[in-house]
Amino acid sequence: MGKVRRVKHRVTLIPGDGIGPEVAQAARSVIDATRVSIEWVVRQAGQTALNEFGELMPAQTLDAIRETRVALKGPITTPVGTGFRSVNVALRQELDLFAAVRPARALPGVPIRHAHVDLVVIRENTEDLYQGIEFERGSPQAEALRQKLRVLAGYDLRADAGFTVKPISVYGTKRIVRFAFEYARTNRRRKITVGHKSNVMRYSDGLFLSTAQSYRREWDDVELEAMQIDNLTSHLASHPENFDLLLLPNLYGDILSDVCAGLVGGLGLIPGANIGWEYAVFEPVHGSAPDIAGQGLANPIAIILSGAMMLRHIGEPAAALAVEHAVDFILEEGRIRTPDLGGQATTTQVGEAIAERAQVLVAHTRP
Ligand code: NAD
């Protein structure tokens, strides 16, 4: 009787919208080529789910992520003006994915200005100016707030002002700081740079900074430095190779992770993850690219590298490395590329080439 191969991991796969299904299929074939035993639980979200179930994020999709704890997700089209909550925001809130992780690494054969960039941005995902506490100009709530602020803070704010509140808590900061130190240790990162503007925003950014600094003694094998966000941005643009791990509150994190994407060659190449203590969702940084959907033009590398991050997360570092090295090999060779990198290959052809290479690399590292 033949030996029955037991499934080791279960992962929810959300193909998504636009180019999502094409690139997700490529990623799945690359990951399967590493021979890590994964049962894919395929679920829908986004426009595809809206058409089928009348919901952008059906309960069965959330249930699948809760059950498997890990998901690989394609991009989702956010319908404009429908009143639906963005799928990405819903996922973040429902699963408490408080850390956004975005590595930015210079890839071989991709022409960029700074050849030695290898850094990761860890962004707090739930608080700060993005928490969504807003008061519309001229509304009764804005007027009430103006009056309160006159009493509480002594400010007479203009009647035609709108307001967005910036909460940063010790609770929210502690967990992202802890996450960043643990990430640094596990991924052999030596230095964390905290970005802040604590001289101006003493009680929000100041709290973020002092909370991070209070962890310094507990994790003394990782260096912690602090930089004003404007100074940090300027250094990042001129000497990105000097940074290792950036730890940032939500808004700065959003902006600087896009700066980092630009530094290493653009959207089609950048992986990402949203992670909490219980669940993790891995996804490319790019959107659903409706302009090129269904034509085989999309670059699958961003989601393939997200898949490598996912493999590392589920405890398969050798397979993760094989996928990353396979991507490096195909890019360096330069023969099989999608049009965004100046080539003529299709999404499937790039996926197949990387899968073949990953299979060879894994065979060499297995006994
Ligand atoms: P986009 O990232 O989809 O596209 C921007 C440009 O980059 C387009 O010209 C596109 O063709 C190109 N591009 C993107 N990914 C590519 C790839 N893998 N290969 C080659 N070229 C690629 O951004 P957008 O046009 O602003 O947004 C389109 C939709 O995606 C919107 O509905 C938006 O809300 C959504 N979106 C979703 C996510 C997500 O699900 N995480 C992220 C960003 C945007």
GROMACS .gro file of C-alpha atoms in nm, residues 23-357:
model
  335
   23VAL     CA    1  -0.129   3.617  -0.976
   24ALA     CA    2  -0.275   3.404  -0.694
   25GLN     CA    3  -0.271   3.098  -0.921
   26ALA     CA    4   0.095   3.165  -1.004
   27ALA     CA    5   0.181   3.197  -0.633
   28ARG     CA    6  -0.003   2.879  -0.549
   29SER     CA    7   0.188   2.682  -0.811
   30VAL     CA    8   0.522   2.820  -0.687
   31ILE     CA    9   0.443   2.734  -0.324
   32ASP     CA   10   0.321   2.387  -0.422
   33ALA     CA   11   0.646   2.335  -0.612
   34THR     CA   12   0.837   2.359  -0.281
   35ARG     CA   13   0.657   2.038  -0.175
   36VAL     CA   14   0.548   2.190   0.154
   37SER     CA   15   0.226   2.008   0.226
   38ILE     CA   16  -0.055   2.267   0.216
   39GLU     CA   17  -0.428   2.223   0.185
   40TRP     CA   18  -0.561   2.540   0.022
   41VAL     CA   19  -0.902   2.650   0.144
   42VAL     CA   20  -1.019   2.875  -0.139
   43ARG     CA   21  -1.264   3.150  -0.039
   44GLN     CA   22  -1.387   3.466  -0.209
   45ALA     CA   23  -1.376   3.831  -0.107
   46GLY     CA   24  -1.427   4.157  -0.293
   47GLN     CA   25  -1.624   4.215  -0.610
   48THR     CA   26  -1.632   3.842  -0.688
   49ALA     CA   27  -1.789   3.773  -0.348
   50LEU     CA   28  -2.028   4.066  -0.385
   51ASN     CA   29  -2.161   3.919  -0.711
   52GLU     CA   30  -2.197   3.569  -0.565
   53PHE     CA   31  -2.300   3.631  -0.202
   54GLY     CA   32  -2.408   3.997  -0.192
   55GLU     CA   33  -2.123   4.077   0.048
   56LEU     CA   34  -1.767   4.198  -0.001
   57MET     CA   35  -1.640   3.991   0.289
   58PRO     CA   36  -1.870   3.691   0.342
   59ALA     CA   37  -1.876   3.531   0.686
   60GLN     CA   38  -1.752   3.201   0.544
   61THR     CA   39  -1.433   3.370   0.424
   62LEU     CA   40  -1.366   3.520   0.767
   63ASP     CA   41  -1.449   3.185   0.928
   64ALA     CA   42  -1.197   3.010   0.703
   65ILE     CA   43  -0.922   3.253   0.806
   66ARG     CA   44  -1.014   3.209   1.172
   67GLU     CA   45  -0.997   2.835   1.130
   68THR     CA   46  -0.672   2.814   0.928
   69ARG     CA   47  -0.521   3.122   1.101
   70VAL     CA   48  -0.325   3.210   0.789
   71ALA     CA   49  -0.434   3.349   0.453
   72LEU     CA   50  -0.273   3.439   0.124
   73LYS     CA   51  -0.479   3.707  -0.042
   74GLY     CA   52  -0.494   3.867  -0.386
   75PRO     CA   53  -0.588   4.235  -0.423
   76ILE     CA   54  -0.949   4.345  -0.387
   77THR     CA   55  -1.132   4.613  -0.583
   78THR     CA   56  -1.295   4.856  -0.341
   79PRO     CA   57  -1.626   4.961  -0.502
   80VAL     CA   58  -1.650   5.340  -0.483
   81GLY     CA   59  -1.960   5.501  -0.335
   82THR     CA   60  -2.146   5.179  -0.245
   83GLY     CA   61  -2.134   5.235   0.130
   84PHE     CA   62  -1.944   4.908   0.183
   85ARG     CA   63  -1.661   4.905   0.431
   86SER     CA   64  -1.325   4.841   0.262
   87VAL     CA   65  -1.241   4.470   0.274
   88ASN     CA   66  -0.891   4.544   0.392
   89VAL     CA   67  -1.012   4.762   0.679
   90ALA     CA   68  -1.274   4.499   0.771
   91LEU     CA   69  -1.009   4.225   0.778
   92ARG     CA   70  -0.776   4.434   0.991
   93GLN     CA   71  -1.049   4.513   1.242
   94GLU     CA   72  -1.223   4.173   1.256
   95LEU     CA   73  -0.898   3.979   1.297
   96ASP     CA   74  -0.712   4.245   1.494
   97LEU     CA   75  -0.421   4.247   1.249
   98PHE     CA   76  -0.233   4.522   1.427
   99ALA     CA   77   0.102   4.497   1.249
  100ALA     CA   78   0.165   4.570   0.882
  101VAL     CA   79   0.495   4.424   0.765
  102ARG     CA   80   0.654   4.527   0.438
  103PRO     CA   81   1.003   4.419   0.342
  104ALA     CA   82   1.181   4.623   0.077
  105ARG     CA   83   1.481   4.448  -0.073
  106ALA     CA   84   1.679   4.541  -0.383
  107LEU     CA   85   1.619   4.256  -0.627
  108PRO     CA   86   1.884   4.145  -0.876
  109GLY     CA   87   1.846   4.265  -1.233
  110VAL     CA   88   1.595   4.538  -1.144
  111PRO     CA   89   1.753   4.876  -1.217
  112ILE     CA   90   1.727   5.103  -0.911
  113ARG     CA   91   1.925   5.392  -0.769
  114HIS     CA   92   2.034   5.227  -0.442
  115ALA     CA   93   2.169   4.876  -0.489
  116HIS     CA   94   2.196   4.765  -0.127
  117VAL     CA   95   1.853   4.831   0.017
  118ASP     CA   96   1.734   4.557   0.248
  119LEU     CA   97   1.495   4.685   0.510
  120VAL     CA   98   1.154   4.615   0.654
  121VAL     CA   99   0.882   4.857   0.755
  122ILE     CA  100   0.666   4.761   1.053
  123ARG     CA  101   0.365   4.986   1.082
  124GLU     CA  102   0.107   5.004   1.359
  125ASN     CA  103  -0.216   4.924   1.182
  126THR     CA  104  -0.505   5.027   1.407
  127GLU     CA  105  -0.460   5.369   1.570
  128ASP     CA  106  -0.329   5.716   1.493
  129LEU     CA  107  -0.492   5.946   1.239
  130TYR     CA  108  -0.626   5.642   1.053
  131GLN     CA  109  -0.848   5.525   1.338
  132GLY     CA  110  -1.133   5.703   1.162
  133ILE     CA  111  -1.246   5.951   1.429
  134GLU     CA  112  -1.353   6.250   1.222
  135PHE     CA  113  -1.574   6.554   1.258
  136GLU     CA  114  -1.704   6.719   0.943
  137ARG     CA  115  -1.669   7.094   0.903
  138GLY     CA  116  -1.989   7.271   1.002
  139SER     CA  117  -2.153   6.963   1.159
  140PRO     CA  118  -2.314   6.992   1.505
  141GLN     CA  119  -2.050   6.745   1.633
  142ALA     CA  120  -1.765   6.961   1.502
  143GLU     CA  121  -1.923   7.264   1.665
  144ALA     CA  122  -1.958   7.079   1.998
  145LEU     CA  123  -1.595   6.970   1.976
  146ARG     CA  124  -1.485   7.327   1.904
  147GLN     CA  125  -1.663   7.448   2.214
  148LYS     CA  126  -1.513   7.171   2.427
  149LEU     CA  127  -1.165   7.247   2.299
  150ARG     CA  128  -1.213   7.614   2.384
  151VAL     CA  129  -1.282   7.511   2.744
  152LEU     CA  130  -1.036   7.221   2.774
  153ALA     CA  131  -0.739   7.351   2.578
  154GLY     CA  132  -0.796   7.725   2.555
  155TYR     CA  133  -0.801   7.719   2.177
  156ASP     CA  134  -1.044   7.915   1.967
  157LEU     CA  135  -1.048   7.708   1.651
  158ARG     CA  136  -1.185   7.842   1.324
  159ALA     CA  137  -1.555   7.774   1.263
  160ASP     CA  138  -1.482   7.634   0.918
  161ALA     CA  139  -1.236   7.368   1.042
  162GLY     CA  140  -1.282   6.992   1.003
  163PHE     CA  141  -1.116   6.755   1.253
  164THR     CA  142  -0.941   6.417   1.252
  165VAL     CA  143  -0.832   6.276   1.587
  166LYS     CA  144  -0.495   6.111   1.646
  167PRO     CA  145  -0.515   5.856   1.929
  168ILE     CA  146  -0.201   5.658   2.017
  169SER     CA  147  -0.231   5.436   2.323
  170VAL     CA  148   0.021   5.258   2.546
  171TYR     CA  149  -0.172   4.934   2.481
  172GLY     CA  150  -0.157   4.976   2.102
  173THR     CA  151   0.208   5.080   2.106
  174LYS     CA  152   0.330   4.810   2.345
  175ARG     CA  153   0.210   4.530   2.124
  176ILE     CA  154   0.358   4.673   1.804
  177VAL     CA  155   0.691   4.741   1.979
  178ARG     CA  156   0.696   4.388   2.116
  179PHE     CA  157   0.608   4.253   1.772
  180ALA     CA  158   0.890   4.458   1.613
  181PHE     CA  159   1.152   4.334   1.859
  182GLU     CA  160   1.039   3.974   1.817
  183TYR     CA  161   1.042   4.016   1.440
  184ALA     CA  162   1.393   4.165   1.454
  185ARG     CA  163   1.523   3.876   1.661
  186THR     CA  164   1.359   3.602   1.450
  187ASN     CA  165   1.464   3.761   1.122
  188ARG     CA  166   1.817   3.859   1.224
  189ARG     CA  167   1.759   4.232   1.204
  190ARG     CA  168   2.000   4.426   1.422
  191LYS     CA  169   1.862   4.778   1.442
  192ILE     CA  170   1.516   4.926   1.489
  193THR     CA  171   1.464   5.290   1.391
  194VAL     CA  172   1.155   5.451   1.544
  195GLY     CA  173   1.011   5.739   1.342
  196HIS     CA  174   0.824   6.011   1.534
  197LYS     CA  175   0.756   6.381   1.567
  198SER     CA  176   0.750   6.391   1.944
  199ASN     CA  177   0.871   6.750   1.973
  200VAL     CA  178   0.542   6.864   1.815
  201MET     CA  179   0.304   6.581   1.911
  202ARG     CA  180   0.421   6.510   2.264
  203TYR     CA  181   0.123   6.311   2.384
  204SER     CA  182   0.076   6.084   2.080
  205ASP     CA  183   0.413   6.046   1.903
  206GLY     CA  184   0.588   6.117   2.234
  207LEU     CA  185   0.402   5.827   2.392
  208PHE     CA  186   0.488   5.600   2.097
  209LEU     CA  187   0.856   5.686   2.135
  210SER     CA  188   0.879   5.654   2.513
  211THR     CA  189   0.692   5.322   2.507
  212ALA     CA  190   0.936   5.188   2.247
  213GLN     CA  191   1.231   5.310   2.454
  214SER     CA  192   1.096   5.142   2.766
  215TYR     CA  193   1.154   4.803   2.593
  216ARG     CA  194   1.516   4.873   2.520
  217ARG     CA  195   1.655   4.693   2.825
  218GLU     CA  196   1.443   4.383   2.774
  219TRP     CA  197   1.575   4.333   2.419
  220ASP     CA  198   1.930   4.456   2.445
  221ASP     CA  199   2.054   4.242   2.154
  222VAL     CA  200   1.867   4.471   1.912
  223GLU     CA  201   1.976   4.833   1.875
  224LEU     CA  202   1.702   5.094   1.904
  225GLU     CA  203   1.741   5.441   1.759
  226ALA     CA  204   1.491   5.725   1.729
  227MET     CA  205   1.464   5.977   1.446
  228GLN     CA  206   1.232   6.267   1.377
  229ILE     CA  207   1.015   6.157   1.087
  230ASP     CA  208   1.122   6.440   0.853
  231ASN     CA  209   1.489   6.372   0.915
  232LEU     CA  210   1.427   5.999   0.875
  233THR     CA  211   1.250   6.052   0.542
  234SER     CA  212   1.535   6.259   0.409
  235HIS     CA  213   1.794   5.998   0.514
  236LEU     CA  214   1.581   5.720   0.372
  237ALA     CA  215   1.573   5.890   0.032
  238SER     CA  216   1.950   5.943   0.023
  239HIS     CA  217   2.092   5.644   0.219
  240PRO     CA  218   1.829   5.370   0.247
  241GLU     CA  219   2.104   5.110   0.291
  242ASN     CA  220   2.164   5.249   0.645
  243PHE     CA  221   1.827   5.126   0.771
  244ASP     CA  222   1.735   4.779   0.887
  245LEU     CA  223   1.388   4.789   1.044
  246LEU     CA  224   1.163   5.095   1.059
  247LEU     CA  225   0.901   5.098   1.335
  248LEU     CA  226   0.632   5.356   1.267
  249PRO     CA  227   0.288   5.474   1.378
  250ASN     CA  228   0.011   5.420   1.124
  251LEU     CA  229   0.023   5.734   0.905
  252TYR     CA  230   0.402   5.763   0.872
  253GLY     CA  231   0.414   5.387   0.816
  254ASP     CA  232   0.170   5.409   0.529
  255ILE     CA  233   0.367   5.683   0.356
  256LEU     CA  234   0.715   5.546   0.416
  257SER     CA  235   0.628   5.195   0.307
  258ASP     CA  236   0.532   5.340  -0.030
  259VAL     CA  237   0.859   5.536  -0.040
  260CYS     CA  238   1.038   5.206   0.021
  261ALA     CA  239   0.837   5.036  -0.256
  262GLY     CA  240   0.955   5.310  -0.491
  263LEU     CA  241   1.316   5.264  -0.377
  264VAL     CA  242   1.324   4.899  -0.480
  265GLY     CA  243   1.150   4.906  -0.814
  266GLY     CA  244   0.775   4.940  -0.789
  267LEU     CA  245   0.444   4.783  -0.710
  268GLY     CA  246   0.466   4.453  -0.896
  269LEU     CA  247   0.753   4.340  -0.673
  270ILE     CA  248   0.658   4.431  -0.316
  271PRO     CA  249   0.515   4.173  -0.076
  272GLY     CA  250   0.336   4.249   0.249
  273ALA     CA  251   0.155   4.108   0.548
  274ASN     CA  252  -0.098   4.212   0.808
  275ILE     CA  253  -0.034   4.023   1.128
  276GLY     CA  254  -0.188   3.993   1.474
  277TRP     CA  255  -0.114   3.759   1.763
  278GLU     CA  256  -0.366   3.507   1.632
  279TYR     CA  257  -0.403   3.551   1.256
  280ALA     CA  258  -0.195   3.660   0.961
  281VAL     CA  259  -0.293   3.768   0.610
  282PHE     CA  260  -0.022   3.786   0.343
  283GLU     CA  261  -0.080   3.993   0.032
  284PRO     CA  262   0.098   4.195  -0.235
  285VAL     CA  263   0.108   4.570  -0.191
  286HIS     CA  264  -0.041   4.642  -0.533
  287GLY     CA  265  -0.412   4.670  -0.611
  288SER     CA  266  -0.635   4.478  -0.852
  289ALA     CA  267  -0.503   4.667  -1.159
  290PRO     CA  268  -0.826   4.661  -1.362
  291ASP     CA  269  -0.640   4.820  -1.656
  292ILE     CA  270  -0.445   4.498  -1.722
  293ALA     CA  271  -0.673   4.233  -1.568
  294GLY     CA  272  -0.737   3.909  -1.755
  295GLN     CA  273  -0.461   3.966  -2.012
  296GLY     CA  274  -0.175   3.774  -1.856
  297LEU     CA  275   0.025   4.098  -1.820
  298ALA     CA  276   0.042   4.114  -1.438
  299ASN     CA  277   0.367   4.054  -1.258
  300PRO     CA  278   0.310   3.774  -1.004
  301ILE     CA  279   0.634   3.835  -0.810
  302ALA     CA  280   0.480   4.052  -0.535
  303ILE     CA  281   0.231   3.782  -0.435
  304ILE     CA  282   0.490   3.507  -0.480
  305LEU     CA  283   0.718   3.689  -0.234
  306SER     CA  284   0.417   3.735  -0.003
  307GLY     CA  285   0.386   3.357  -0.026
  308ALA     CA  286   0.749   3.324   0.083
  309MET     CA  287   0.673   3.542   0.387
  310MET     CA  288   0.377   3.316   0.457
  311LEU     CA  289   0.595   3.004   0.436
  312ARG     CA  290   0.837   3.153   0.689
  313HIS     CA  291   0.545   3.242   0.917
  314ILE     CA  292   0.413   2.884   0.919
  315GLY     CA  293   0.757   2.748   1.004
  316GLU     CA  294   0.889   2.653   0.660
  317PRO     CA  295   1.197   2.876   0.629
  318ALA     CA  296   1.383   2.650   0.383
  319ALA     CA  297   1.091   2.661   0.138
  320ALA     CA  298   1.062   3.039   0.189
  321LEU     CA  299   1.428   3.082   0.103
  322ALA     CA  300   1.395   2.857  -0.202
  323VAL     CA  301   1.110   3.074  -0.333
  324GLU     CA  302   1.306   3.396  -0.272
  325HIS     CA  303   1.617   3.256  -0.438
  326ALA     CA  304   1.410   3.132  -0.732
  327VAL     CA  305   1.268   3.484  -0.779
  328ASP     CA  306   1.622   3.630  -0.761
  329PHE     CA  307   1.744   3.375  -1.016
  330ILE     CA  308   1.469   3.447  -1.269
  331LEU     CA  309   1.509   3.825  -1.230
  332GLU     CA  310   1.886   3.809  -1.260
  333GLU     CA  311   1.869   3.586  -1.565
  334GLY     CA  312   1.634   3.845  -1.715
  335ARG     CA  313   1.487   3.619  -1.986
  336ILE     CA  314   1.137   3.569  -1.850
  337ARG     CA  315   0.980   3.893  -1.734
  338THR     CA  316   0.640   4.057  -1.747
  339PRO     CA  317   0.598   4.385  -1.944
  340ASP     CA  318   0.625   4.608  -1.633
  341LEU     CA  319   0.990   4.495  -1.615
  342GLY     CA  320   1.044   4.539  -1.987
  343GLY     CA  321   0.979   4.175  -2.084
  344GLN     CA  322   0.718   3.994  -2.290
  345ALA     CA  323   0.639   3.691  -2.075
  346THR     CA  324   0.293   3.623  -1.934
  347THR     CA  325   0.197   3.594  -1.568
  348THR     CA  326   0.175   3.215  -1.605
  349GLN     CA  327   0.515   3.188  -1.776
  350VAL     CA  328   0.684   3.385  -1.496
  351GLY     CA  329   0.506   3.172  -1.235
  352GLU     CA  330   0.609   2.849  -1.408
  353ALA     CA  331   0.973   2.957  -1.440
  354ILE     CA  332   0.992   3.048  -1.071
  355ALA     CA  333   0.813   2.728  -0.970
  356GLU     CA  334   1.058   2.516  -1.172
  357ARG     CA  335   1.355   2.688  -1.015
   0.00000   0.00000   0.00000
